[in-house]
Coordinates of C-alpha atoms in Angstrom, one line a residue:
M1 CA -24.8 49.9 24.7
L2 CA -21.9 48.5 22.7
D3 CA -21.4 45.8 25.2
A4 CA -25.1 44.9 25.0
V5 CA -25.0 44.7 21.2
R6 CA -21.8 42.6 21.4
F7 CA -23.5 40.2 23.8
L8 CA -26.2 39.7 21.1
A9 CA -23.7 39.4 18.3
E10 CA -21.7 36.7 20.2
R11 CA -24.9 34.6 20.2
G12 CA -25.4 35.0 16.5
L13 CA -28.4 37.2 16.7
G14 CA -27.0 40.0 14.6
S15 CA -26.3 37.9 11.5
T16 CA -29.5 35.9 11.1
A17 CA -30.4 37.6 7.8
F18 CA -27.0 37.1 6.2
P19 CA -26.2 34.1 4.0
G20 CA -25.1 30.9 5.8
E21 CA -21.7 30.9 4.2
Y22 CA -20.9 34.3 5.9
G23 CA -22.0 33.3 9.4
G24 CA -25.7 33.9 9.1
Q25 CA -28.9 31.9 8.7
D26 CA -30.4 33.5 5.5
D27 CA -33.5 34.1 7.6
P28 CA -34.9 37.6 7.4
G29 CA -38.0 36.5 9.2
A30 CA -35.9 35.5 12.3
S31 CA -34.1 38.9 12.1
L32 CA -37.4 40.7 12.2
A33 CA -38.6 38.6 15.2
I34 CA -35.4 39.4 17.1
F35 CA -35.7 43.2 16.3
E36 CA -39.4 43.2 17.4
S37 CA -38.5 41.3 20.6
L38 CA -35.7 43.7 21.5
A39 CA -38.1 46.6 21.1
F40 CA -39.8 45.5 24.4
G41 CA -36.6 46.6 26.2
D42 CA -34.1 49.5 25.9
L43 CA -34.8 51.2 22.6
S44 CA -31.2 52.6 22.4
V45 CA -29.9 49.0 22.4
L46 CA -32.5 48.2 19.7
I47 CA -31.4 51.1 17.4
K48 CA -27.7 50.5 17.9
F49 CA -28.3 46.9 17.0
G50 CA -30.4 47.9 14.0
V51 CA -27.7 50.4 12.7
Q52 CA -25.0 47.7 12.9
F53 CA -26.7 44.7 11.5
G54 CA -29.8 46.1 9.7
L55 CA -28.5 49.3 8.1
F56 CA -24.7 48.9 7.8
G57 CA -24.7 45.1 7.4
G58 CA -27.9 45.2 5.3
S59 CA -26.4 47.7 2.9
V60 CA -23.3 45.5 2.4
H61 CA -25.5 42.5 2.0
Q62 CA -28.1 44.0 -0.3
L63 CA -26.1 46.6 -2.3
G64 CA -22.8 44.7 -2.4
T65 CA -21.6 41.6 -4.3
E66 CA -19.8 38.4 -3.3
R67 CA -16.5 40.4 -3.1
H68 CA -18.0 42.6 -0.3
H69 CA -19.8 39.7 1.4
S70 CA -16.8 37.6 1.8
A71 CA -14.6 40.5 3.0
Y72 CA -17.0 42.0 5.5
L73 CA -20.2 40.2 6.4
E74 CA -18.8 37.8 9.0
A75 CA -16.9 40.6 10.8
I76 CA -20.0 42.8 10.7
G77 CA -22.1 39.9 12.1
R78 CA -19.7 39.4 15.0
L79 CA -19.3 43.1 15.6
E80 CA -15.7 42.9 14.9
L81 CA -16.3 45.7 12.3
P82 CA -18.6 48.3 13.8
G83 CA -20.1 50.4 11.1
C84 CA -22.4 53.2 10.0
Y85 CA -25.0 53.9 7.4
A86 CA -24.2 57.4 6.2
M87 CA -27.0 58.6 4.0
T88 CA -28.7 61.6 5.7
E89 CA -27.0 65.0 5.3
T90 CA -27.5 68.3 7.1
G91 CA -29.2 69.7 3.9
H92 CA -30.9 66.5 2.7
G93 CA -32.8 63.9 4.5
S94 CA -35.8 62.5 2.6
N95 CA -34.6 63.9 -0.7
V96 CA -31.8 61.3 -1.2
R97 CA -31.5 61.9 -4.9
D98 CA -30.0 65.3 -4.3
L99 CA -27.4 64.4 -1.7
E100 CA -24.3 66.6 -2.1
T101 CA -21.4 64.3 -0.9
T102 CA -19.3 63.4 -3.9
A103 CA -17.5 60.1 -4.8
T104 CA -15.2 61.0 -7.7
Y105 CA -13.4 58.2 -9.6
D106 CA -9.7 59.0 -10.2
D107 CA -8.8 56.9 -13.3
R108 CA -5.1 57.6 -12.7
T109 CA -5.0 55.7 -9.4
G110 CA -8.1 53.5 -9.7
E111 CA -9.5 55.1 -6.5
I112 CA -12.7 56.8 -5.5
V113 CA -12.3 60.2 -3.8
I114 CA -14.9 61.1 -1.2
D115 CA -15.6 64.8 -0.4
T116 CA -18.0 66.9 1.6
P117 CA -18.2 70.0 -0.8
T118 CA -20.5 72.1 1.4
E119 CA -21.5 72.4 5.1
A120 CA -24.9 71.2 4.0
A121 CA -23.3 68.0 2.7
A122 CA -22.0 66.9 6.1
K123 CA -23.4 63.5 7.0
A124 CA -25.8 64.0 9.9
W125 CA -27.6 61.8 12.5
I126 CA -25.3 58.9 11.6
G127 CA -25.7 56.1 14.2
N128 CA -22.5 54.5 15.5
A129 CA -20.5 57.5 14.1
A130 CA -19.7 59.5 17.2
C131 CA -17.9 56.7 19.2
H132 CA -17.7 53.3 17.7
G133 CA -18.0 53.1 13.9
Q134 CA -14.9 52.0 12.0
M135 CA -16.4 51.9 8.5
A136 CA -19.4 53.7 6.9
T137 CA -21.6 53.0 3.9
V138 CA -21.5 56.4 2.4
F139 CA -24.2 57.5 -0.1
A140 CA -22.7 60.0 -2.5
R141 CA -23.0 61.3 -6.1
L142 CA -20.7 59.0 -8.1
I143 CA -18.8 61.0 -10.7
V144 CA -17.0 59.1 -13.4
A145 CA -15.2 60.8 -16.2
G146 CA -16.8 64.1 -15.2
E147 CA -20.3 62.7 -15.4
N148 CA -22.6 62.5 -12.4
Q149 CA -24.1 58.9 -12.4
G150 CA -26.4 59.6 -9.5
V151 CA -26.3 58.5 -5.8
H152 CA -24.3 55.3 -5.1
A153 CA -23.0 53.6 -2.0
V154 CA -19.3 53.4 -1.2
L155 CA -17.6 51.7 1.8
V156 CA -15.3 54.3 3.5
P157 CA -13.1 53.6 6.6
I158 CA -13.6 56.3 9.2
R159 CA -11.6 54.9 12.2
D160 CA -8.9 52.2 12.7
P161 CA -9.5 49.4 15.2
A162 CA -7.8 51.4 17.9
G163 CA -10.4 54.1 17.5
N164 CA -8.3 56.7 15.7
V165 CA -10.2 58.8 13.2
S166 CA -9.0 58.2 9.6
A167 CA -7.0 60.8 7.7
G168 CA -9.3 63.3 5.9
V169 CA -12.3 62.4 8.1
R170 CA -13.8 64.7 10.7
I171 CA -16.4 63.4 13.2
E172 CA -18.5 65.2 15.8
D173 CA -21.0 64.0 18.3
R174 CA -24.5 65.2 17.3
G175 CA -25.3 66.3 20.8
L176 CA -27.9 65.5 23.4
K177 CA -31.2 64.4 21.9
E178 CA -34.8 64.1 23.1
G179 CA -34.3 60.4 23.4
L180 CA -32.2 57.4 22.3
N181 CA -29.1 59.0 23.9
G182 CA -27.5 55.5 24.2
V183 CA -27.0 55.7 20.4
D184 CA -23.9 57.6 19.4
N185 CA -25.3 59.7 16.5
G186 CA -22.6 61.9 14.8
R187 CA -21.8 64.1 12.0
I188 CA -19.1 63.2 9.4
W189 CA -17.1 65.4 7.0
F190 CA -14.8 64.0 4.3
T191 CA -11.8 65.8 2.7
S192 CA -10.2 63.9 -0.3
V193 CA -10.6 60.5 1.4
R194 CA -9.4 57.9 -1.1
V195 CA -10.7 54.3 -1.2
P196 CA -10.2 51.5 -3.7
R197 CA -12.5 51.2 -6.7
D198 CA -13.7 47.9 -5.2
N199 CA -15.2 49.7 -2.3
L200 CA -18.1 50.7 -4.5
L201 CA -21.1 48.5 -3.6
D202 CA -21.7 47.3 -7.1
R203 CA -24.8 45.1 -7.2
F204 CA -26.5 47.5 -9.6
A205 CA -23.6 49.3 -11.2
C206 CA -19.8 49.1 -11.3
I207 CA -16.7 50.8 -12.5
D208 CA -14.7 48.3 -14.5
E209 CA -10.9 48.0 -14.7
S210 CA -10.8 50.4 -17.7
G211 CA -12.5 53.0 -15.6
A212 CA -15.8 52.7 -17.5
Y213 CA -19.1 52.9 -15.6
T214 CA -21.6 50.2 -16.4
S215 CA -25.0 49.1 -15.2
A216 CA -27.5 46.4 -16.2
I217 CA -30.2 49.1 -15.4
P218 CA -29.7 51.8 -18.1
S219 CA -32.2 54.3 -16.7
S220 CA -30.6 56.3 -13.9
A221 CA -34.0 56.9 -12.3
R222 CA -34.9 53.3 -12.3
R223 CA -31.4 52.4 -11.0
F224 CA -31.8 54.9 -8.1
F225 CA -35.2 53.6 -7.1
T226 CA -34.1 50.0 -7.4
M227 CA -31.3 50.8 -4.9
L228 CA -33.7 52.6 -2.6
R229 CA -36.0 49.5 -2.5
T230 CA -33.4 47.9 -0.2
L231 CA -34.6 50.4 2.4
V232 CA -37.8 48.3 2.8
A233 CA -36.2 46.2 5.5
G234 CA -35.7 49.3 7.7
R235 CA -39.3 50.3 7.3
V236 CA -40.6 46.9 8.2
S237 CA -38.3 46.9 11.2
I238 CA -39.6 50.3 12.5
A239 CA -43.2 49.3 12.0
S240 CA -42.4 46.2 14.1
A241 CA -40.6 48.2 16.8
S242 CA -43.4 50.7 17.0
L243 CA -45.8 47.9 17.5
S244 CA -43.7 46.5 20.3
A245 CA -43.4 49.8 22.1
A246 CA -47.2 50.4 21.9
K247 CA -47.7 46.9 23.4
V248 CA -45.4 47.7 26.3
G249 CA -47.3 51.0 27.0
L250 CA -50.7 49.3 26.8
T251 CA -49.6 46.4 29.0
I252 CA -48.5 48.8 31.7
A253 CA -51.6 51.0 31.4
V254 CA -54.2 48.3 31.2
R255 CA -52.7 46.4 34.1
H256 CA -52.5 49.5 36.2
T257 CA -56.0 50.8 35.5
D258 CA -57.4 47.3 36.0
Q259 CA -55.9 47.2 39.5
R260 CA -56.0 50.8 40.8
R261 CA -59.3 51.9 42.4
Q262 CA -60.8 55.3 42.7
F263 CA -64.2 56.5 43.7
G264 CA -67.4 54.5 43.7
P265 CA -71.1 54.6 44.7
D266 CA -71.9 55.8 48.2
G267 CA -71.3 53.0 50.7
A268 CA -69.6 50.7 48.1
D269 CA -66.1 49.8 47.3
E270 CA -64.0 52.0 45.0
Q271 CA -64.0 50.9 41.3
P272 CA -61.1 50.0 39.2
L273 CA -60.2 52.9 36.9
L274 CA -60.7 50.8 33.8
D275 CA -64.4 50.3 34.8
Y276 CA -65.0 54.0 34.0
L277 CA -66.1 54.7 30.4
L278 CA -63.7 57.6 30.0
L279 CA -60.7 55.4 30.7
Q280 CA -62.1 52.7 28.5
R281 CA -62.6 55.3 25.7
A282 CA -59.0 56.5 26.3
L283 CA -57.3 53.1 26.1
L284 CA -59.5 50.4 24.5
P285 CA -59.8 51.9 20.9
D286 CA -56.0 52.2 21.0
L287 CA -55.7 48.6 22.2
A288 CA -58.0 47.6 19.3
A289 CA -55.9 49.6 16.8
T290 CA -52.7 48.0 18.1
I291 CA -54.2 44.5 17.7
A292 CA -55.3 45.4 14.2
A293 CA -51.8 46.6 13.5
H294 CA -50.4 43.4 14.9
F295 CA -52.1 41.4 12.2
A296 CA -51.1 43.8 9.5
V297 CA -47.5 43.9 10.5
R298 CA -47.4 40.1 10.8
S299 CA -48.7 39.8 7.2
L300 CA -46.0 42.4 6.1
Q301 CA -43.3 40.5 7.9
R302 CA -44.3 37.2 6.1
D303 CA -44.3 38.9 2.7
Y304 CA -40.9 40.5 3.3
A305 CA -39.4 37.2 4.6
T306 CA -40.4 35.4 1.5
S307 CA -39.7 38.1 -1.1
K308 CA -36.0 37.2 -1.4
G309 CA -35.1 40.7 -2.7
Q310 CA -37.4 40.5 -5.7
D311 CA -38.9 43.7 -7.2
E312 CA -41.9 43.9 -5.0
S313 CA -43.5 47.3 -5.5
E314 CA -46.6 46.2 -3.6
L315 CA -44.4 45.3 -0.6
E316 CA -42.6 48.6 -0.8
V317 CA -45.9 50.5 -0.6
T318 CA -47.2 48.4 2.2
A319 CA -44.0 48.8 4.2
A320 CA -44.0 52.6 3.8
A321 CA -47.7 52.7 4.7
L322 CA -47.4 50.6 7.9
K323 CA -44.2 52.2 9.0
A324 CA -45.9 55.6 8.9
Y325 CA -49.2 54.6 10.4
V326 CA -48.0 52.3 13.1
S327 CA -45.3 54.7 14.3
E328 CA -47.9 57.5 14.5
Q329 CA -50.3 55.2 16.3
C330 CA -47.5 54.2 18.7
V331 CA -46.8 57.9 19.7
E332 CA -50.6 58.6 20.2
T333 CA -51.1 55.3 22.2
L334 CA -48.1 56.0 24.5
Q335 CA -49.5 59.4 25.3
A336 CA -52.9 58.0 26.1
C337 CA -51.3 55.3 28.3
R338 CA -49.2 57.8 30.2
E339 CA -52.2 60.0 30.9
A340 CA -54.3 56.9 32.0
C341 CA -51.6 56.2 34.6
G342 CA -51.8 59.7 36.1
G343 CA -48.8 61.0 38.1
Q344 CA -47.4 57.4 38.3
G345 CA -47.0 57.5 34.5
Y346 CA -44.9 60.6 34.8
L347 CA -42.2 58.8 36.9
A348 CA -39.2 57.8 34.9
E349 CA -39.1 54.4 36.6
N350 CA -42.4 53.5 35.0
R351 CA -40.9 53.8 31.5
F352 CA -43.4 56.1 29.8
A353 CA -40.9 59.0 29.7
A354 CA -38.3 56.9 27.9
L355 CA -40.8 55.2 25.7
K356 CA -42.3 58.5 24.5
A357 CA -38.9 60.2 24.1
D358 CA -37.3 57.2 22.3
T359 CA -40.2 56.5 19.9
D360 CA -40.9 60.1 18.9
V361 CA -38.2 59.9 16.2
F362 CA -39.8 56.8 14.8
T363 CA -42.1 59.1 12.9
T364 CA -39.1 60.7 11.2
F365 CA -36.3 58.2 10.5
E366 CA -36.5 55.5 7.9
G367 CA -38.6 58.0 6.0
A368 CA -40.5 61.0 7.4
N369 CA -44.1 59.9 7.7
L370 CA -45.6 62.6 5.6
V371 CA -43.2 61.8 2.8
L372 CA -43.9 58.1 3.1
Y373 CA -47.7 58.8 2.9
Q374 CA -47.0 60.6 -0.4
L375 CA -45.0 57.6 -1.7
V376 CA -48.0 55.4 -0.8
A377 CA -50.5 57.6 -2.5
K378 CA -48.3 57.8 -5.6
G379 CA -48.3 54.0 -5.7
L380 CA -52.0 53.9 -5.4
L381 CA -52.5 56.5 -8.1
S382 CA -50.1 54.7 -10.5
R383 CA -51.9 51.4 -9.9
F384 CA -55.3 53.1 -10.5
K385 CA -54.0 54.7 -13.8
H386 CA -52.7 51.3 -15.0
E387 CA -55.9 49.5 -14.1
I388 CA -57.9 52.0 -16.2
S389 CA -55.4 52.2 -19.1
D390 CA -55.0 48.4 -19.3
L391 CA -58.8 47.9 -19.8
K392 CA -60.3 48.0 -23.3
V393 CA -62.9 50.7 -23.9
W394 CA -65.8 48.4 -23.0
G395 CA -63.9 47.1 -20.0
A396 CA -63.2 50.6 -18.7
V397 CA -66.9 51.5 -19.1
K398 CA -67.9 48.3 -17.2
Y399 CA -65.3 49.1 -14.5
L400 CA -66.6 52.6 -14.0
A401 CA -70.2 51.3 -14.0
E402 CA -69.3 48.8 -11.3
L403 CA -67.8 51.6 -9.2
A404 CA -70.9 53.7 -9.7
E405 CA -73.1 50.7 -8.8
T406 CA -71.1 50.2 -5.6
A407 CA -71.6 53.9 -4.7
V408 CA -75.3 53.7 -5.3
T409 CA -75.6 50.6 -3.1
E410 CA -73.5 52.1 -0.3
L411 CA -75.4 55.5 -0.5
N412 CA -78.8 53.8 -0.5
P413 CA -80.9 55.7 2.1
V414 CA -81.9 52.4 3.7
V415 CA -78.1 51.6 4.2
T416 CA -77.1 55.2 5.3
R417 CA -79.9 55.2 7.9
R418 CA -79.6 51.7 9.4
T419 CA -78.9 51.9 13.1
D420 CA -79.7 48.3 14.2
Q421 CA -76.9 46.4 16.0
E422 CA -77.0 43.6 13.6
H423 CA -75.9 46.0 10.8
L424 CA -73.5 48.1 12.9
L425 CA -71.6 45.1 14.2
D426 CA -71.5 43.4 10.8
A427 CA -67.9 42.8 9.6
S428 CA -69.0 43.3 6.0
F429 CA -70.3 46.8 6.8
H430 CA -67.0 47.7 8.4
R431 CA -65.0 46.4 5.5
A432 CA -67.3 48.1 3.0
A433 CA -67.1 51.4 4.8
F434 CA -63.2 51.4 4.8
Q435 CA -63.1 50.3 1.1
Y436 CA -65.6 53.0 0.1
R437 CA -63.6 55.7 1.9
E438 CA -60.3 54.6 0.2
E439 CA -61.9 54.3 -3.3
R440 CA -63.7 57.6 -3.1
L441 CA -60.6 59.4 -2.0
L442 CA -58.6 57.7 -4.7
R443 CA -61.0 58.8 -7.4
S444 CA -61.3 62.3 -6.1
V445 CA -57.5 62.8 -5.8
A446 CA -57.1 61.5 -9.3
R447 CA -59.7 64.0 -10.6
R448 CA -58.2 66.9 -8.6
F449 CA -54.7 66.0 -9.9
R450 CA -55.9 65.8 -13.5
A451 CA -57.7 69.1 -13.2
R452 CA -54.4 70.8 -12.0
L453 CA -52.6 69.3 -15.0
A454 CA -55.3 70.6 -17.3
E455 CA -54.8 74.1 -15.8
G456 CA -51.2 74.0 -17.0
M457 CA -49.4 72.9 -13.8
D458 CA -46.6 70.5 -14.1
S459 CA -46.9 67.2 -12.2
F460 CA -44.7 68.4 -9.3
Q461 CA -46.9 71.5 -8.7
A462 CA -50.1 69.5 -9.2
L463 CA -49.1 67.0 -6.6
N464 CA -48.0 69.7 -4.2
D465 CA -51.4 71.3 -4.6
C466 CA -53.1 68.0 -3.7
Q467 CA -50.9 67.1 -0.7
D468 CA -53.6 67.3 1.9
H469 CA -55.8 65.1 -0.1
V470 CA -53.0 62.7 -0.9
V471 CA -52.1 62.1 2.7
T472 CA -55.7 61.5 3.7
L473 CA -55.9 58.9 0.9
A474 CA -52.8 57.1 2.2
R475 CA -54.1 56.9 5.7
A476 CA -57.4 55.6 4.4
H477 CA -55.5 53.0 2.5
V478 CA -53.6 51.8 5.6
E479 CA -56.8 51.6 7.7
R480 CA -58.5 49.5 5.0
V481 CA -55.5 47.2 5.1
L482 CA -55.7 47.0 8.9
I483 CA -59.5 46.1 8.9
E484 CA -58.9 43.4 6.3
R485 CA -56.0 41.9 8.2
I486 CA -57.7 41.8 11.6
Q487 CA -60.8 40.3 10.0
D488 CA -58.6 37.7 8.5
G489 CA -57.3 37.1 12.1
V490 CA -60.9 36.6 13.3
A491 CA -61.6 34.1 10.6
E492 CA -58.4 32.1 11.3
A493 CA -58.8 32.1 15.1
P494 CA -58.2 28.6 16.4
T495 CA -61.1 28.6 19.0
P496 CA -64.7 30.0 19.0
G497 CA -63.9 32.0 22.2
L498 CA -60.9 33.7 20.7
S499 CA -62.8 34.4 17.5
E500 CA -65.6 36.0 19.4
T501 CA -63.2 38.2 21.4
L502 CA -61.3 39.2 18.3
A503 CA -64.5 40.0 16.5
A504 CA -65.4 42.5 19.3
V505 CA -61.9 44.0 19.0
S506 CA -62.2 44.2 15.2
A507 CA -65.6 45.9 15.5
L508 CA -64.2 48.4 18.1
F509 CA -61.4 49.3 15.8
A510 CA -63.7 49.7 12.8
L511 CA -66.4 51.7 14.5
S512 CA -64.0 53.9 16.4
R513 CA -62.2 54.9 13.2
I514 CA -65.6 55.5 11.4
E515 CA -66.5 57.7 14.4
H516 CA -63.2 59.5 14.1
H517 CA -63.9 60.1 10.4
S518 CA -67.6 60.8 10.9
G519 CA -67.3 64.3 9.4
W520 CA -66.1 62.9 6.2
Y521 CA -68.7 60.1 6.1
L522 CA -71.5 62.6 6.8
E523 CA -70.2 65.0 4.1
S524 CA -70.0 62.2 1.6
G525 CA -73.5 61.0 2.4
Y526 CA -72.3 57.6 3.5
L527 CA -73.8 58.2 7.0
E528 CA -76.8 60.2 8.1
P529 CA -76.8 61.8 11.5
P530 CA -78.9 59.2 13.3
K531 CA -76.5 56.4 12.1
S532 CA -73.5 58.5 13.2
R533 CA -75.0 58.9 16.7
A534 CA -75.8 55.1 16.8
I535 CA -72.1 54.4 15.9
R536 CA -70.9 56.5 18.8
T537 CA -73.2 54.7 21.2
T538 CA -72.1 51.3 19.8
V539 CA -68.4 52.3 20.4
N540 CA -69.3 52.8 24.1
D541 CA -71.0 49.4 24.2
L542 CA -68.0 47.7 22.6
C543 CA -65.7 49.4 25.1
R544 CA -67.8 47.8 27.9
D545 CA -67.7 44.5 26.1
V546 CA -64.0 44.4 25.5
R547 CA -63.1 45.7 29.0
P548 CA -63.4 42.3 30.8
Q549 CA -60.9 40.9 28.2
A550 CA -58.5 43.8 28.2
R551 CA -56.1 42.3 30.7
I552 CA -56.1 38.9 28.9
L553 CA -55.4 40.7 25.6
V554 CA -52.4 42.7 26.8
D555 CA -51.0 39.6 28.6
A556 CA -51.2 37.9 25.2
F557 CA -48.8 40.4 23.8
G558 CA -46.1 38.5 25.7
V559 CA -44.1 41.5 27.0
P560 CA -41.5 39.9 29.4
E561 CA -42.2 40.7 33.0
A562 CA -38.5 41.6 33.4
V563 CA -38.9 44.8 31.3
L564 CA -42.1 45.9 33.0
P565 CA -42.1 48.4 35.9
D566 CA -43.9 47.6 39.2
L567 CA -46.8 49.7 37.9
G568 CA -47.5 47.1 35.2
R569 CA -46.8 43.9 37.2
E570 CA -49.1 41.5 38.9
G571 CA -50.8 42.4 42.2
P572 CA -53.3 44.8 43.6
L573 CA -52.5 48.5 44.3
S574 CA -53.8 50.6 47.1
S575 CA -55.9 53.5 46.1

C-alpha cells in the first residue's frame, strides 16, 4: 500500500491542496476529485492516501503557520515524511474536547512534554502508525503554567527515517479489522516525550518566547470549535468516497442484472433479472438516491473548494449532514447490490465482500453518524432561534403566520387526497413535501426542547431527551437538500432527453422517500390513505420507466472498466 501511495505522490497527486510554494497547486477541488476517483479502486490505498495527505498534511497546512509549512509540507507531499493524525483515544472518539493526552509546556527548557496519563488516553485507530509513520499530529490538552488551555495539536516524531521507534514512544498494531486491512492502524503511548515549543501548530494560539500562552480567539470554546472546523475536509472526502463506492456497487449490480436471465413465460425466452419488479424495487430507488447524492456532493465540493478556509458554519453543517447520510446510503446500497447479484455477489472476486467490509467504517470515522446528525440538528435549531429572535415583534408574528398558512395549504383536503399522475409527478409537490417534513420536525423539536427546559432540565439533559427527534430532523434536512440539488440538476441538464431522464430519476427518489416515510406523513395529515397507496403504485411505474435507462445511468458514473470484476463488465451471461 505504501508503494501505491508513493507512486501517486511522485506524480504530485498528494499535494494538490497545498500552496504552490510548497510543491502543491492550492487546489482543494482537484484534491477532492483525486480522492473521489481513487475510491473506485482499492479503498485501503484511498484511506492510506487520505491519512498522509488529507489528515496529516491537512493538519499541518490548516492548523500550522508558515514555519511549519516551509519545514514540512513539501516532504509530506512527496511522502518523504510519512505521518499520522493522532486524535482518537481509546477512551474518547467523538468527544474530542475531553481527550486525556497531555502536552505540558516546560518553561525551563522551552519544550512541550507529551504524556499518556492513563490507558484510556492511548491514541487508538491511528492510520500509518503501526508501520510507516515518522511523525504524528498529536491532539492533546495543552497545559501552560499549570493551566489547561484545552485541546491543541502538536507535531511529535514517533520514528526515525530508518523506522526505529522514538524514545518514550510505544506503538502497537491495532490488529485485524473487518476491512481496510491494508491500512496500518495502530495505538500510540507517550512517556515524557519532549518536542520544541515550535512544534505546536499555532495558527489559532501560540506560546511565545517568554512562555506566555496567547490567542487571537479569547474564548476557549470558540477557539476549540474553530480548530475543529478544519475537519470539514475529511467529511467532504468521506461523503465523496462513499458516493464512489456506491457507484461501483450499482455499476456491477445493474450491469449483471441487465444481462443475467432467469425464468420467463411458458415457451418464451428467459427474462433479464432487472425486468422483474422486485429487482427494480431493490436497485432503482438506491440508484436514484445515489444520483441525488451525486448532485448534492458536487455542490458541497464546489462550496468547499471556494471557501478558502473562511468561517463557513453552513458548509460545516452540510458536510456533516452529507457525510452521515451518504455513508449510510452507501452501506445500504452495497447490501442491496450484493443480494441482487445472488451467489455471484458473495464471491470475493466480484468486489462486494471488500466493498462492504471497507465502507462499513465510513459510518464511524470522520465523525460517528449519529453524533454528526446531532451536530446538524443543533445547527438547524440555532439558525431557527436566530431567525425568530432577529425579527421584530410584527415580523415574528408575520413569519409564524406564513408558516401556519403553508401548513393550511399543504394540509388542504384537496391536496392531501390528490392521486392524479400530474400531481404525483410534479416536482413542486416533491419539494414541498420534503420542505414540509423538515419544517414541521424543526418546529416540533424546538417545542419539545423548550418544554424540557421549562420542566427544569439543563440543556444537555433536554437535548438527550430529544435525541430520537433530533436525528429524524437531521435526516429530513439532508433529504430536502438532496431533492433540491437533483431538481437543480434537472433544470441545468444540457439536453431535453437528459432532462427527461433525470426528471424521472428525481421523481423516483422523491416518491420512494415519501413512501418510506409514509407513516409519518399519514400521522401528520399530509397524506390520506388513498394518496399513500397511489404513491406506492407510482413508485412501481417509475421503476419501470427508469429501468430502460438504468444501464446508461450507471455507465455515466464513469467507473473505470479496469476496477470492475467480470460480473460487471460488457457481454451476455448464460443463465
